[in-house]
Every structure is written in structure tokens, then in C-alpha cells.
CSV table of C-alpha atoms and ligand atoms in Angstrom, one decimal:
chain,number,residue,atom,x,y,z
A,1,UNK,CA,127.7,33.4,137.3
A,2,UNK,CA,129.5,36.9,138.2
A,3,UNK,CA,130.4,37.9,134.6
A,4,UNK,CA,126.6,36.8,133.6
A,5,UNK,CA,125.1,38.8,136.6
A,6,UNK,CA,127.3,42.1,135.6
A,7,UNK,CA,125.4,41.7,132.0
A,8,UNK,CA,122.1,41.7,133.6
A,9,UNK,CA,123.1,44.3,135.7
A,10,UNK,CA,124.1,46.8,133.3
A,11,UNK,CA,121.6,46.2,130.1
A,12,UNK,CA,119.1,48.5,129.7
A,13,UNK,CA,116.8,46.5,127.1
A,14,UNK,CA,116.3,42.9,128.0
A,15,UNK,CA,114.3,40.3,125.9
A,16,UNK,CA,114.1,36.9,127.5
A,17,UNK,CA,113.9,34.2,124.3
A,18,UNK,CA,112.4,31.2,126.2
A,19,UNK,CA,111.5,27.2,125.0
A,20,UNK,CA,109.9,24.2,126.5
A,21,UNK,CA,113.2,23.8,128.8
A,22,UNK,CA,111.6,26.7,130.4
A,23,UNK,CA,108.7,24.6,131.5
A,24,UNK,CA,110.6,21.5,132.5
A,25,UNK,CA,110.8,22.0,136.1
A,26,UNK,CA,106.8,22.7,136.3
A,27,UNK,CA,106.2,19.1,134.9
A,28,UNK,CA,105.4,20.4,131.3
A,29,UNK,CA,108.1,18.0,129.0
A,30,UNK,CA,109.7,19.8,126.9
A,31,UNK,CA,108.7,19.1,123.1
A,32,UNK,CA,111.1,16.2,122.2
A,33,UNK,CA,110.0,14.6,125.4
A,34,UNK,CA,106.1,15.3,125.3
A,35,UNK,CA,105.7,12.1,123.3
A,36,UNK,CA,106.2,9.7,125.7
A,37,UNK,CA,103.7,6.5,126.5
A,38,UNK,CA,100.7,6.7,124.5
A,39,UNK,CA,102.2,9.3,122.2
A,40,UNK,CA,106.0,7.3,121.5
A,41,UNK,CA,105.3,6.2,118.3
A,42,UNK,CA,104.0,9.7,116.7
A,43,UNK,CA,106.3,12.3,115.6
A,44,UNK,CA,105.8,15.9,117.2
A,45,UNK,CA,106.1,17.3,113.6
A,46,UNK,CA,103.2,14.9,112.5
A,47,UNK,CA,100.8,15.6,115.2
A,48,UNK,CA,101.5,19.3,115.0
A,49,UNK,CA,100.5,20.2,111.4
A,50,UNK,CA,97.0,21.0,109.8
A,51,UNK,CA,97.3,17.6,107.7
A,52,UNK,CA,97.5,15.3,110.9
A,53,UNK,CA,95.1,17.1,112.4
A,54,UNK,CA,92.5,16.3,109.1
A,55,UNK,CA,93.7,12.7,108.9
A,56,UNK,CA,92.5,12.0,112.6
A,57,UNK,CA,91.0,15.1,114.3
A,58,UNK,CA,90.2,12.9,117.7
A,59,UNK,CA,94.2,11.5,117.7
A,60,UNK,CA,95.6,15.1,117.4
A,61,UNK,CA,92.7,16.5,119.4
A,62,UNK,CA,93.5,14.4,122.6
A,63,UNK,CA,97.1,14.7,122.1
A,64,UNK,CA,96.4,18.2,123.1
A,65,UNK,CA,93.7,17.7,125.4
A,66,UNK,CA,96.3,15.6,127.7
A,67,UNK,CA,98.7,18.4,127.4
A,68,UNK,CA,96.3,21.0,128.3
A,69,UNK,CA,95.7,18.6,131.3
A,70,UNK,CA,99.2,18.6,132.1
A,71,UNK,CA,99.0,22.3,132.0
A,72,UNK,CA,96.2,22.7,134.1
A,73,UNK,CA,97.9,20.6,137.1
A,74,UNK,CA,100.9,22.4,136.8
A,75,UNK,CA,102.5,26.2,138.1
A,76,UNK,CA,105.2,28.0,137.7
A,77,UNK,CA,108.6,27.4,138.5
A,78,UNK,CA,111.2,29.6,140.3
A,79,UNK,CA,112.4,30.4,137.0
A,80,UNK,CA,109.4,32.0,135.9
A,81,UNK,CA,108.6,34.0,138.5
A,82,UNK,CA,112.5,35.0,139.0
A,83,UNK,CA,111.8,36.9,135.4
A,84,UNK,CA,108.3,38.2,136.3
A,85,UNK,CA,110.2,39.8,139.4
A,86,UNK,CA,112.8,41.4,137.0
A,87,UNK,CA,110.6,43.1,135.6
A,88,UNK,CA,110.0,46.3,137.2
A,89,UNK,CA,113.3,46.5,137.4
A,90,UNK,CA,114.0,46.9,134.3
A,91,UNK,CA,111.7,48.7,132.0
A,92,UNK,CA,110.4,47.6,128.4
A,93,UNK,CA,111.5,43.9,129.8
A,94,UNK,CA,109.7,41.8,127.2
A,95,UNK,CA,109.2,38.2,127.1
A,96,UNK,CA,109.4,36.2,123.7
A,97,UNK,CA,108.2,32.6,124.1
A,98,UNK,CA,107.5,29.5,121.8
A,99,UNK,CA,105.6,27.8,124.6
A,100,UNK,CA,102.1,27.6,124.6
A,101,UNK,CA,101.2,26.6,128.1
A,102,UNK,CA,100.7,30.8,129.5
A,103,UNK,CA,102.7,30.0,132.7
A,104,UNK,CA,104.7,33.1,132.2
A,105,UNK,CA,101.8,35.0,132.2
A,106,UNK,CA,100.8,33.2,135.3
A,107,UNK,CA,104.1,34.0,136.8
A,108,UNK,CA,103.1,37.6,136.8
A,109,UNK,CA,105.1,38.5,133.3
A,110,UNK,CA,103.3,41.3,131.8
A,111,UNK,CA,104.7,41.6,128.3
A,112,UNK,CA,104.4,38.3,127.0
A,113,UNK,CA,105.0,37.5,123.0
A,114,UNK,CA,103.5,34.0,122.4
A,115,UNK,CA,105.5,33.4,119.0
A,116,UNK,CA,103.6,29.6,118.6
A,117,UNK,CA,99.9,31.0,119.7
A,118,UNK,CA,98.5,29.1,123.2
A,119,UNK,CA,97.1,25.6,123.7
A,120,UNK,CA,94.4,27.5,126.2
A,121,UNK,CA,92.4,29.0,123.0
A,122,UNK,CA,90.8,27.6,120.4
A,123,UNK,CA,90.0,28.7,116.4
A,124,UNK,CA,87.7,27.5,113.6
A,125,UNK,CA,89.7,25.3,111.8
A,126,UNK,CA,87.8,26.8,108.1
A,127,UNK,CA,89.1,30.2,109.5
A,128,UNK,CA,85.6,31.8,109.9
A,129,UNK,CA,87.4,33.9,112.7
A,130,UNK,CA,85.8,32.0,116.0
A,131,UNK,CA,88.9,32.3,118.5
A,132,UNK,CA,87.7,31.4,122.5
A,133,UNK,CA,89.3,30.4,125.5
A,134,UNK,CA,86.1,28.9,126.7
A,135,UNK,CA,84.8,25.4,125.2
A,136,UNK,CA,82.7,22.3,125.8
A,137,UNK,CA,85.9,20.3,126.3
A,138,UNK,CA,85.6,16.4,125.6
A,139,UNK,CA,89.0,15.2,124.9
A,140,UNK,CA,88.4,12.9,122.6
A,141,UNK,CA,87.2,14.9,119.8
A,142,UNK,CA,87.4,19.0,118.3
A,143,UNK,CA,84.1,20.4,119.2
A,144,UNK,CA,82.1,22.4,116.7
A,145,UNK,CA,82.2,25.7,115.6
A,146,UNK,CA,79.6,27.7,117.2
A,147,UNK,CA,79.2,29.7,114.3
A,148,UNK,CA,79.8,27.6,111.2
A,149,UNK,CA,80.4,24.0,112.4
A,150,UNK,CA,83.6,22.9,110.9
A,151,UNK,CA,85.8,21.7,113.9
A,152,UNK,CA,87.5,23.7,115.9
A,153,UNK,CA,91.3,23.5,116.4
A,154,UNK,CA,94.3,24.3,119.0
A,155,UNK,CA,95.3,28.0,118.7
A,156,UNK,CA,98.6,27.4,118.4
A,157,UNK,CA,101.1,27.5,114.8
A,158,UNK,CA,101.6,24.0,113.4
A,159,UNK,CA,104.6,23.0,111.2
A,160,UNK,CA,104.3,24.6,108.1
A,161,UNK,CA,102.1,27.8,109.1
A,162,UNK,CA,102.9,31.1,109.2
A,163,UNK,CA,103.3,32.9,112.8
A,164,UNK,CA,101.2,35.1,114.0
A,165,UNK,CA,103.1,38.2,112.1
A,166,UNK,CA,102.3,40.8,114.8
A,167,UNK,CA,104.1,38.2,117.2
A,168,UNK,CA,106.9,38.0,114.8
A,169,UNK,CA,107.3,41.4,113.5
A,170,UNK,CA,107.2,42.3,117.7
A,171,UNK,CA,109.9,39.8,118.5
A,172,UNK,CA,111.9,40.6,115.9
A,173,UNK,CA,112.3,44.5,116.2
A,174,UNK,CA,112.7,43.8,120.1
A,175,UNK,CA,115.5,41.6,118.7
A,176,UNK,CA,117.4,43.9,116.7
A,177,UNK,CA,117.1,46.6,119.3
A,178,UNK,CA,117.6,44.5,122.7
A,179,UNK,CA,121.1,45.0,124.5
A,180,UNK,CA,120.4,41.9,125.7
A,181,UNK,CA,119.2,38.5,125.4
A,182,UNK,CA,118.6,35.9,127.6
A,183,UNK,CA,117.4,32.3,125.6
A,184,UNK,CA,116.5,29.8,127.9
A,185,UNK,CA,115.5,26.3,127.2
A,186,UNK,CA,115.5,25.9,123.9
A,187,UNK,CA,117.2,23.9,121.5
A,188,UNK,CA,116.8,26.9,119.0
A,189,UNK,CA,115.9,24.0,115.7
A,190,UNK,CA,112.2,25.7,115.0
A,191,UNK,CA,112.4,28.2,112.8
A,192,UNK,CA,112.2,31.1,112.2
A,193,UNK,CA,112.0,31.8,116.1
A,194,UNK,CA,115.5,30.4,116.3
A,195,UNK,CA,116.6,33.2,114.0
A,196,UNK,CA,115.7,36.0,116.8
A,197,UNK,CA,119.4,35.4,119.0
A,198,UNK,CA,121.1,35.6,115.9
A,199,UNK,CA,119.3,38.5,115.2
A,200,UNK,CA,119.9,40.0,118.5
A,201,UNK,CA,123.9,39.2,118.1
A,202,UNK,CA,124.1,40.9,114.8
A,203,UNK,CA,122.4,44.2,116.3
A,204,UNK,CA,125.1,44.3,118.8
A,205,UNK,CA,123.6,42.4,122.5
A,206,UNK,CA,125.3,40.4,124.4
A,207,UNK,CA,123.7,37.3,124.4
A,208,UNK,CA,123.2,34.8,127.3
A,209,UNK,CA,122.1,31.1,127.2
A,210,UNK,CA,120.7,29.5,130.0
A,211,UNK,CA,120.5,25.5,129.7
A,212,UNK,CA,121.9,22.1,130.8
A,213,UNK,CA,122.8,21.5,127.5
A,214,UNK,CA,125.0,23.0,124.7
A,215,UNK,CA,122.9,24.0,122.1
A,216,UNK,CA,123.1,26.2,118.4
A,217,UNK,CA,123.4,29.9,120.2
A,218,UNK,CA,126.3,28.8,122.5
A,219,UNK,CA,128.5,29.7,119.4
A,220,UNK,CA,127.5,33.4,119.6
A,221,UNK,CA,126.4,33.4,123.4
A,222,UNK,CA,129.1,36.3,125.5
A,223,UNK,CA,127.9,33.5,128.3
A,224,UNK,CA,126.5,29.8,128.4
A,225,UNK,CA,125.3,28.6,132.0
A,226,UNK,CA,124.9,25.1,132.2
A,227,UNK,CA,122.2,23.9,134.4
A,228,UNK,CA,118.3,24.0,135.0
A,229,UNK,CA,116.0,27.4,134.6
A,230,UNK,CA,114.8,26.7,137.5
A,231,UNK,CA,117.7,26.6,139.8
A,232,UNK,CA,119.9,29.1,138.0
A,233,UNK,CA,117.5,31.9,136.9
A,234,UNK,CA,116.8,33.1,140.9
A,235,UNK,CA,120.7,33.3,141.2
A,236,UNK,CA,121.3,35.3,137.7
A,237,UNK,CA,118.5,37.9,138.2
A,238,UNK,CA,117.8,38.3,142.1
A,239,UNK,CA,118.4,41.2,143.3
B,301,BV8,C1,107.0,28.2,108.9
B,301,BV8,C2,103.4,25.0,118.5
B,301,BV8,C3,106.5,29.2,106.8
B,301,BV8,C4,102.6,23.7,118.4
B,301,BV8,C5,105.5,24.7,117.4
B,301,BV8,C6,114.3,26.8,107.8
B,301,BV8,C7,115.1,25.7,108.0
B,301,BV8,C8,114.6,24.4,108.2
B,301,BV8,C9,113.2,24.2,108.4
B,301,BV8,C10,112.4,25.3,108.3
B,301,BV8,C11,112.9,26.5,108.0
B,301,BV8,N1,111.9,27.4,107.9
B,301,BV8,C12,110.8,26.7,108.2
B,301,BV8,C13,111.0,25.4,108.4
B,301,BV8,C14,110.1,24.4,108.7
B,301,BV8,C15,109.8,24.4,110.3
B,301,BV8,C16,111.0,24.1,111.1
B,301,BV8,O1,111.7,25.0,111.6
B,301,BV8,N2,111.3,22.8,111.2
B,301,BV8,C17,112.4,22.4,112.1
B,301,BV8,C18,112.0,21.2,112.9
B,301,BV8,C19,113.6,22.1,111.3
B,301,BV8,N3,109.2,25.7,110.7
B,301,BV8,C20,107.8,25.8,110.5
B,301,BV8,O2,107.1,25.0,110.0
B,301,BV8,C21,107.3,27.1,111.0
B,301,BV8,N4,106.4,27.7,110.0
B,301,BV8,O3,108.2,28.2,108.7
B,301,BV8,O4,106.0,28.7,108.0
B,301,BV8,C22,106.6,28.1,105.9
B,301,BV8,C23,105.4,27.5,105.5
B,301,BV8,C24,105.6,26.5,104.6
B,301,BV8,C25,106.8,25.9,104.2
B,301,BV8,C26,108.0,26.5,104.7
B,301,BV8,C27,107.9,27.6,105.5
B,301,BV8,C28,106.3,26.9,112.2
B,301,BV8,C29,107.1,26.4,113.4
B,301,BV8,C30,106.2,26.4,114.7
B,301,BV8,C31,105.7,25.0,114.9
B,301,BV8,N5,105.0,24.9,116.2
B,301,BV8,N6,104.8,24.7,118.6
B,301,BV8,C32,102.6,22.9,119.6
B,301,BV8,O5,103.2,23.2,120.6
B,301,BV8,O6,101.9,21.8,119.5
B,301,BV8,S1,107.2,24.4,117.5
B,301,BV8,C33,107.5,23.7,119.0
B,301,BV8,O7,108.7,23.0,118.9
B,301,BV8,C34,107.8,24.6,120.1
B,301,BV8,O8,106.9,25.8,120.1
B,301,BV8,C35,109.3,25.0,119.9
B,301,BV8,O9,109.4,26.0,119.0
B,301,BV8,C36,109.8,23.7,119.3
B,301,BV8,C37,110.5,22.9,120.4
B,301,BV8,O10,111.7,23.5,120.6
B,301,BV8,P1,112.1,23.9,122.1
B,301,BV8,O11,111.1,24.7,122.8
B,301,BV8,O12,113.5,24.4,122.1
B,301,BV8,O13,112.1,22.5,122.9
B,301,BV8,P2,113.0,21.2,122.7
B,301,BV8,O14,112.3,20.1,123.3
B,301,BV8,O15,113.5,21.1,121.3
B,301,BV8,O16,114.3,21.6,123.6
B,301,BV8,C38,114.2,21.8,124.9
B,301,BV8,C39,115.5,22.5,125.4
B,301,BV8,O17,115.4,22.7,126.8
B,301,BV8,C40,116.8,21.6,125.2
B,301,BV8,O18,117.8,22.3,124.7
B,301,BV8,C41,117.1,21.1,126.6
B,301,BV8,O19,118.5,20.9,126.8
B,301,BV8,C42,116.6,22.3,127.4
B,301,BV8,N7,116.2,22.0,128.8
B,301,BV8,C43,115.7,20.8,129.3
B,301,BV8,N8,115.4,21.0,130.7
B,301,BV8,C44,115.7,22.3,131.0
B,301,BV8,C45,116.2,22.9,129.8
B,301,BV8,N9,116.6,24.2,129.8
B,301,BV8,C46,116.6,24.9,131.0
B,301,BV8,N10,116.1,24.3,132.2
B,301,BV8,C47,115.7,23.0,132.2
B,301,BV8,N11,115.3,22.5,133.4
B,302,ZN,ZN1,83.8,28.6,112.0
């Protein structure tokens, strides 16, 4: 913990690459464990593309409504707020997350790239450029679009779409010009967000991986802690 502390200490541009893992100790499981009970027998990369969500709008549609529920009942963990706190401490701090559940932002974070969009908006599914936050939320099916009808669908990036490319272009030029980067809780399999640590190693940061488990970036990781976000994040970046 020492060495990894002295890193945080001395870099002056920190981005903090985070994943579900992130969100495990607030209840939220993480992506490969989200399908449990009802949702066991569906692959996440089946329920999270445009062509499960045409095949059976209300199965996809309440797949996310429970997870928004989730969401809703849950808060922050210590490992959230532990990089919300960091923050005034060091300037130009920005957070680069495929979650789509906000609970950084909820921790307090206030530079927040949301690489995967966010499960608490919405978007007309024939792209007539509808986007809320607010809706007439029955979980069983998509409600219309108030201004052309189709249905309307999670604002989030399913398999085979395009990011957002402000998000991306954001995350990776903080990348490339970061002196260090924290990834935490993630598996780093999705791309191309699981490009931006080896992006951040080839411009020359030191990278740090915070997880229980050994994952792709421990090869180029300058430190690897073992253990949960929430338990280890307080001790890497308290004061
Ligand atoms: C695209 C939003 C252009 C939706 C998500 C190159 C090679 C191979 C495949 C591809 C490639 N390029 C593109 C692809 C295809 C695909 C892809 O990467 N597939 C993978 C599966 C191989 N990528 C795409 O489709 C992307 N779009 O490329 O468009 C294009 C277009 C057409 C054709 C080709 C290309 C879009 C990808 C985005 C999909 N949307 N989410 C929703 O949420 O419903 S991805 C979603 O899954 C998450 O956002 C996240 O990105 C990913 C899950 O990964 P993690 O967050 O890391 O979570 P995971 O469960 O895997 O791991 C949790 C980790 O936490 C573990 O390591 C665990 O040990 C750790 N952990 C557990 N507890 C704790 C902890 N850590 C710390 N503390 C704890 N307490
Ligand atoms: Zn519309």
C-alpha cells in the first residue's frame, strides 16, 4: 500500500478508469453477476443490444427497469466517496466510468465521463432526438415517445454501438496525457474502453489496479492491490 500511496501522492494528473466492481459494495452486481434469478438464462451481450431489445421490448425493458430499481435503493460506497474527496486535492481529477448507475456523481465526483451513457435517461429508440431523465415508468414495457411514438429506450451503448464520441474522444486524450491511472473494478473485456490503460501506459503513467482479482491490466499495472474498492480506496487516497 506504501509504494501505491507515494504514486498517488506525487501525480499531478489522475484519471480514475472505473467498472461494475466499483459498484459491488453498494449492492449494484457487477455485469457478469447482474443476471442472476429471473435473468440466469439470458446473456448480458443479448439483452444489451438494439436487436434484443426489437425482438422483446418488455423482456429487455424490465431487465432494466429492475436494475434501475436496484439503483434507486442503493448509495454510494466508501470507495466512491474516498475519490469524490480526492478531488480537490488534486486538480483536473477526472473520472472515466463504464457504469451506468451515476453513483459517482452522487458521491460528490464532479468530472464524470460516462463512457456507456446512464440507465437514469432515456432516448427515442428511431433517434428523433427525445433524451429525458423524467418518464411514466411502468416496468413492464418502453413507454412512447412523446414526440414521435416509436418506443423509447435505455440511454445507455449496447453491444455493437458506437460510444458517445465526445465521451470517448474525452477519455482518451485524458488517457494519453494522465500521469496516472487508477482502474478499478473492471475486468477491462469491453472494448474499446478497455483500450484507455493501455493507452495511459504507452503515454508514460504509472498505472494502478485496484481489484480482488487479477485481471488484463495487471500485466502493465506499476501496482496491483488485491482486494475490494470499497475497503481499499479510503486507505490508498485519504489524506
Ligand atoms: C463497439 C452499457 C463499434 C449497457 C455496456 C475488439 C475486440 C473484441 C470485441 C470487440 C472489439 N471491439 C468491439 C467489440 C465488440 C464489443 C466488445 O468489446 N465485446 C466484448 C464482450 C469482447 N464492444 C462493443 O460492442 C462496443 N461497441 O465496439 O462499436 C462496433 C460496432 C459494430 C461492430 C464492431 C464494433 C460497445 C461496448 C459497450 C456495451 N455496453 N454497458 C448496460 O450496462 O446495460 S458494456 C458493460 O459490460 C459495462 O459497461 C462494462 O463495460 C462491461 C462489464 O465490464 P466490467 O464493468 O469490467 O464488469 P465485469 O462484471 O466484467 O467485471 C467486474 C470486475 O470487478 C471483475 O474484475 C471483478 O473481479 C471486480 N470486482 C468485483 N467486486 C469488486 C471488484 N473490484 C473492486 N471492488 C470490488 N468490491
Ligand atoms: Zn421519437
Amino acid at each position: 500500500m506504501g509504494r501505491a500511496r507515494g504514486l498517488v501522492a506525487r501525480a499531478q494528473r489522475i484519471v480514475v478508469f472505473t467498472g461494475a466492481g466499483m459498484s459491488a459494495e453498494s449492492g449494484i452486481p457487477t455485469f457478469r453477476d447482474a443476471l442472476t434469478g429471473l435473468w440466469e438464462r439470458y446473456d448480458p451481450e443479448q439483452l444489451a443490444t438494439e436487436a434484443g431489445f426489437r425482438s422483446d421490448p418488455p423482456l429487455v425493458w424490465s431487465w432494466y427497469a429492475s436494475r434501475r430499481q436496484a439503483i434507486a435503493g442503493a448509495a454510494p460506497n466508501a470507495g466512491h466517496r474516498a475519490i469524490a474527496a480526492l478531488e480537490p486535492r488534486k486538480p483536473g481529477l477526472l473520472v472515466v466510468t463504464q457504469n451506468v448507475d451515476g453513483l459517482h456523481q452522487r458521491a460528490g465526483s464532479g468530472d464524470v465521463v460516462e463512457l456507456h451513457g446512464s440507465i437514469l435517461r432515456v432516448r427515442c429508440l428511431a433517434g428523433c432526438g427525445v433524451v429525458e431523465r423524467g418518464w411514466q415508468d411502468d416496468p413492464r414495457s418502453p413507454p412512447p415517445c412523446p414526440s414521435c411514438g416509436a418506443p423509447l429506450r435505455p440511454d445507455v451503448v449496447w453491444f455493437g454501438e458506437l460510444l458517445p464520441e465526445e465521451a470517448l474522444r474525452r477519455a482518451q486524450r485524458a488517457a494519453m496525457r494522465c500521469d496516472l491511472m487508477l482502474v478499478v473494478g473492471t475486468s477491462a473485456l469491453v472494448y474499446p474502453a478497455a483500450e484507455l490503460p493501455f493507452l495511459a501506459a504507452r503515454g508514460g503513467a504509472q498505472v494502478l489496479v485496484v481489484n480482488p482479482e487479477p485481471t488484463e491490466v495487471d500485466g502493465i499495472a506499476s501496482a496491483s492491490l488485491h482486494g475490494p474498492a470499497g475497503r481499499l480506496l479510503p486507505e490508498l487516497l485519504g489524506g
